[in-house]
Every structure is written in C-alpha cells, then in structure tokens.
PDB file of C-alpha atoms in Angstrom:
ATOM      1  CA  UNK A1342       0.000   0.000   0.000  1.00 51.00           C
ATOM      2  CA  UNK A1343       1.194   3.505  -0.689  1.00 63.00           C
ATOM      3  CA  UNK A1344       1.248   6.509   1.602  1.00 72.00           C
ATOM      4  CA  UNK A1345      -1.260   9.034   0.233  1.00 70.00           C
ATOM      5  CA  UNK A1346       0.705  11.960   1.638  1.00 74.00           C
ATOM      6  CA  UNK A1347       3.805  10.802  -0.226  1.00 82.00           C
ATOM      7  CA  UNK A1348       1.768  10.253  -3.381  1.00 83.00           C
ATOM      8  CA  UNK A1349       0.201  13.715  -3.288  1.00 83.00           C
ATOM      9  CA  UNK A1350       3.562  15.307  -2.494  1.00 86.00           C
ATOM     10  CA  UNK A1351       5.150  13.483  -5.437  1.00 90.00           C
ATOM     11  CA  UNK A1352       2.388  14.712  -7.760  1.00 88.00           C
ATOM     12  CA  UNK A1353       2.867  18.271  -6.504  1.00 90.00           C
ATOM     13  CA  UNK A1354       6.660  18.084  -6.965  1.00 92.00           C
ATOM     14  CA  UNK A1355       6.279  16.665 -10.468  1.00 91.00           C
ATOM     15  CA  UNK A1356       3.856  19.436 -11.404  1.00 91.00           C
ATOM     16  CA  UNK A1357       6.266  22.109 -10.175  1.00 92.00           C
ATOM     17  CA  UNK A1358       9.153  20.520 -12.073  1.00 94.00           C
ATOM     18  CA  UNK A1359       7.073  20.151 -15.245  1.00 90.00           C
ATOM     19  CA  UNK A1360       6.118  23.842 -15.082  1.00 91.00           C
ATOM     20  CA  UNK A1361       9.808  24.781 -15.142  1.00 93.00           C
ATOM     21  CA  UNK A1362      10.538  22.733 -18.277  1.00 90.00           C
ATOM     22  CA  UNK A1363      10.150  23.947 -21.848  1.00 90.00           C
ATOM     23  CA  UNK A1364       7.088  22.557 -23.671  1.00 86.00           C
ATOM     24  CA  UNK A1365       9.361  20.789 -26.171  1.00 88.00           C
ATOM     25  CA  UNK A1366      11.654  19.200 -23.581  1.00 88.00           C
ATOM     26  CA  UNK A1367      11.535  15.370 -23.884  1.00 89.00           C
ATOM     27  CA  UNK A1368      11.858  15.045 -20.100  1.00 91.00           C
ATOM     28  CA  UNK A1369       8.584  16.974 -19.764  1.00 89.00           C
ATOM     29  CA  UNK A1370       6.676  14.335 -21.732  1.00 88.00           C
ATOM     30  CA  UNK A1371       8.037  11.523 -19.553  1.00 89.00           C
ATOM     31  CA  UNK A1372       7.265  13.402 -16.334  1.00 91.00           C
ATOM     32  CA  UNK A1373       3.742  14.248 -17.501  1.00 91.00           C
ATOM     33  CA  UNK A1374       3.139  10.557 -18.190  1.00 90.00           C
ATOM     34  CA  UNK A1375       4.432   9.623 -14.724  1.00 90.00           C
ATOM     35  CA  UNK A1376       2.245  12.292 -13.127  1.00 89.00           C
ATOM     36  CA  UNK A1377      -0.838  10.980 -14.911  1.00 89.00           C
ATOM     37  CA  UNK A1378      -0.113   7.447 -13.685  1.00 88.00           C
ATOM     38  CA  UNK A1379       0.190   8.723 -10.116  1.00 87.00           C
ATOM     39  CA  UNK A1380      -3.043  10.688 -10.477  1.00 84.00           C
ATOM     40  CA  UNK A1381      -4.770   7.580 -11.799  1.00 82.00           C
ATOM     41  CA  UNK A1382      -3.553   5.623  -8.750  1.00 81.00           C
ATOM     42  CA  UNK A1383      -4.965   8.285  -6.436  1.00 76.00           C
ATOM     43  CA  UNK A1384      -8.290   8.435  -8.282  1.00 75.00           C
ATOM     44  CA  UNK A1385      -8.606   4.682  -8.413  1.00 75.00           C
ATOM     45  CA  UNK A1386      -8.188   4.447  -4.658  1.00 66.00           C
ATOM     46  CA  UNK A1387     -11.445   6.308  -3.975  1.00 59.00           C
ATOM     47  CA  UNK A1388     -13.138   7.157  -7.257  1.00 61.00           C
ATOM     48  CA  UNK A1389     -12.849   9.960  -9.797  1.00 58.00           C
ATOM     49  CA  UNK A1390     -14.966  12.524  -7.909  1.00 64.00           C
ATOM     50  CA  UNK A1391     -13.085  12.405  -4.605  1.00 67.00           C
ATOM     51  CA  UNK A1392     -11.270  15.517  -3.471  1.00 75.00           C
ATOM     52  CA  UNK A1393      -7.594  15.275  -2.464  1.00 77.00           C
ATOM     53  CA  UNK A1394      -8.517  16.272   1.099  1.00 80.00           C
ATOM     54  CA  UNK A1395     -11.028  13.439   1.365  1.00 75.00           C
ATOM     55  CA  UNK A1396      -8.520  11.038  -0.190  1.00 76.00           C
ATOM     56  CA  UNK A1397      -5.921  12.000   2.445  1.00 80.00           C
ATOM     57  CA  UNK A1398      -8.453  11.589   5.253  1.00 80.00           C
ATOM     58  CA  UNK A1399      -9.719   8.218   4.027  1.00 78.00           C
ATOM     59  CA  UNK A1400      -6.260   6.718   3.565  1.00 81.00           C
ATOM     60  CA  UNK A1401      -5.078   7.954   6.962  1.00 83.00           C
ATOM     61  CA  UNK A1402      -8.153   6.282   8.444  1.00 78.00           C
ATOM     62  CA  UNK A1403      -7.312   3.027   6.643  1.00 78.00           C
ATOM     63  CA  UNK A1404      -3.702   3.183   7.858  1.00 81.00           C
ATOM     64  CA  UNK A1405      -4.935   3.558  11.464  1.00 80.00           C
ATOM     65  CA  UNK A1406      -7.267   0.581  11.068  1.00 76.00           C
ATOM     66  CA  UNK A1407      -4.540  -1.560   9.507  1.00 77.00           C
ATOM     67  CA  UNK A1408      -2.116  -0.627  12.287  1.00 78.00           C
ATOM     68  CA  UNK A1409      -4.628  -1.871  14.872  1.00 73.00           C
ATOM     69  CA  UNK A1410      -5.036  -5.122  12.954  1.00 71.00           C
ATOM     70  CA  UNK A1411      -1.311  -5.869  13.246  1.00 73.00           C
ATOM     71  CA  UNK A1412      -1.868  -7.018  16.833  1.00 74.00           C
ATOM     72  CA  UNK A1413      -4.926  -9.163  16.094  1.00 71.00           C
ATOM     73  CA  UNK A1414      -4.512 -12.871  15.333  1.00 74.00           C
ATOM     74  CA  UNK A1415      -5.876 -14.105  12.032  1.00 68.00           C
ATOM     75  CA  UNK A1416      -8.204 -17.048  12.422  1.00 69.00           C
ATOM     76  CA  UNK A1417      -9.063 -19.300   9.528  1.00 66.00           C
ATOM     77  CA  UNK A1418     -12.616 -20.399   8.810  1.00 66.00           C
ATOM     78  CA  UNK A1419     -13.851 -23.167  11.088  1.00 68.00           C
ATOM     79  CA  UNK A1420     -14.011 -25.591   8.136  1.00 63.00           C
ATOM     80  CA  UNK A1421     -10.261 -25.229   7.692  1.00 63.00           C
ATOM     81  CA  UNK A1422      -9.768 -26.715  11.157  1.00 68.00           C
ATOM     82  CA  UNK A1423     -12.189 -29.593  10.616  1.00 69.00           C
ATOM     83  CA  UNK A1424     -10.507 -32.667   9.042  1.00 69.00           C
ATOM     84  CA  UNK A1425     -13.906 -33.933   7.850  1.00 69.00           C
ATOM     85  CA  UNK A1426     -14.288 -30.835   5.676  1.00 64.00           C
ATOM     86  CA  UNK A1427     -11.071 -31.637   3.789  1.00 63.00           C
ATOM     87  CA  UNK A1428     -12.573 -34.591   1.938  1.00 59.00           C
TER      88      UNK A1428
END
C-alpha cells in the first residue's frame, strides 16, 4: 500500500518541475506521463470525484485501522480446522 501523503507530495513536486521545463523538452513528456499514472492511482483508490482532502483523510483512516489489525490474530474459517471438511 502507498502513503497518500507521499503520493500527493510526489504529484505536486512533479507538477512544479514540469512547469519549469520547456514545452518541447523530452523530459517533460516523460514526467507528464508519470504524473498521470500517479493521479490515476490516487483516483482509483477512492473514485474519480473524490477531493484530495477526502482522499488524504480516508487513507489515513485506513492506515490507522490496519495498524490496529497488526496485533490481532488471524483465524481461519472453522471448516479449515475440521478434518472432515477436507474430503
């Protein structure tokens, strides 16, 4: 999983760098393509209409929930523990 803050910061940095490049610079084309891929990742995480602020909030919430799950044991379904269910 990616850190949404890092992702949004990377998009912002790429945008600033792209703005400094000449329109005909080949590096600009490559960076614009990378930026679009990162934007697609962000949009795909929550949907195309989500605002960046909501995206940040939602992913921070998910990180907190996942951190709490680190301490919880994972139990398999009861059928997995029943030898009769294996046949």
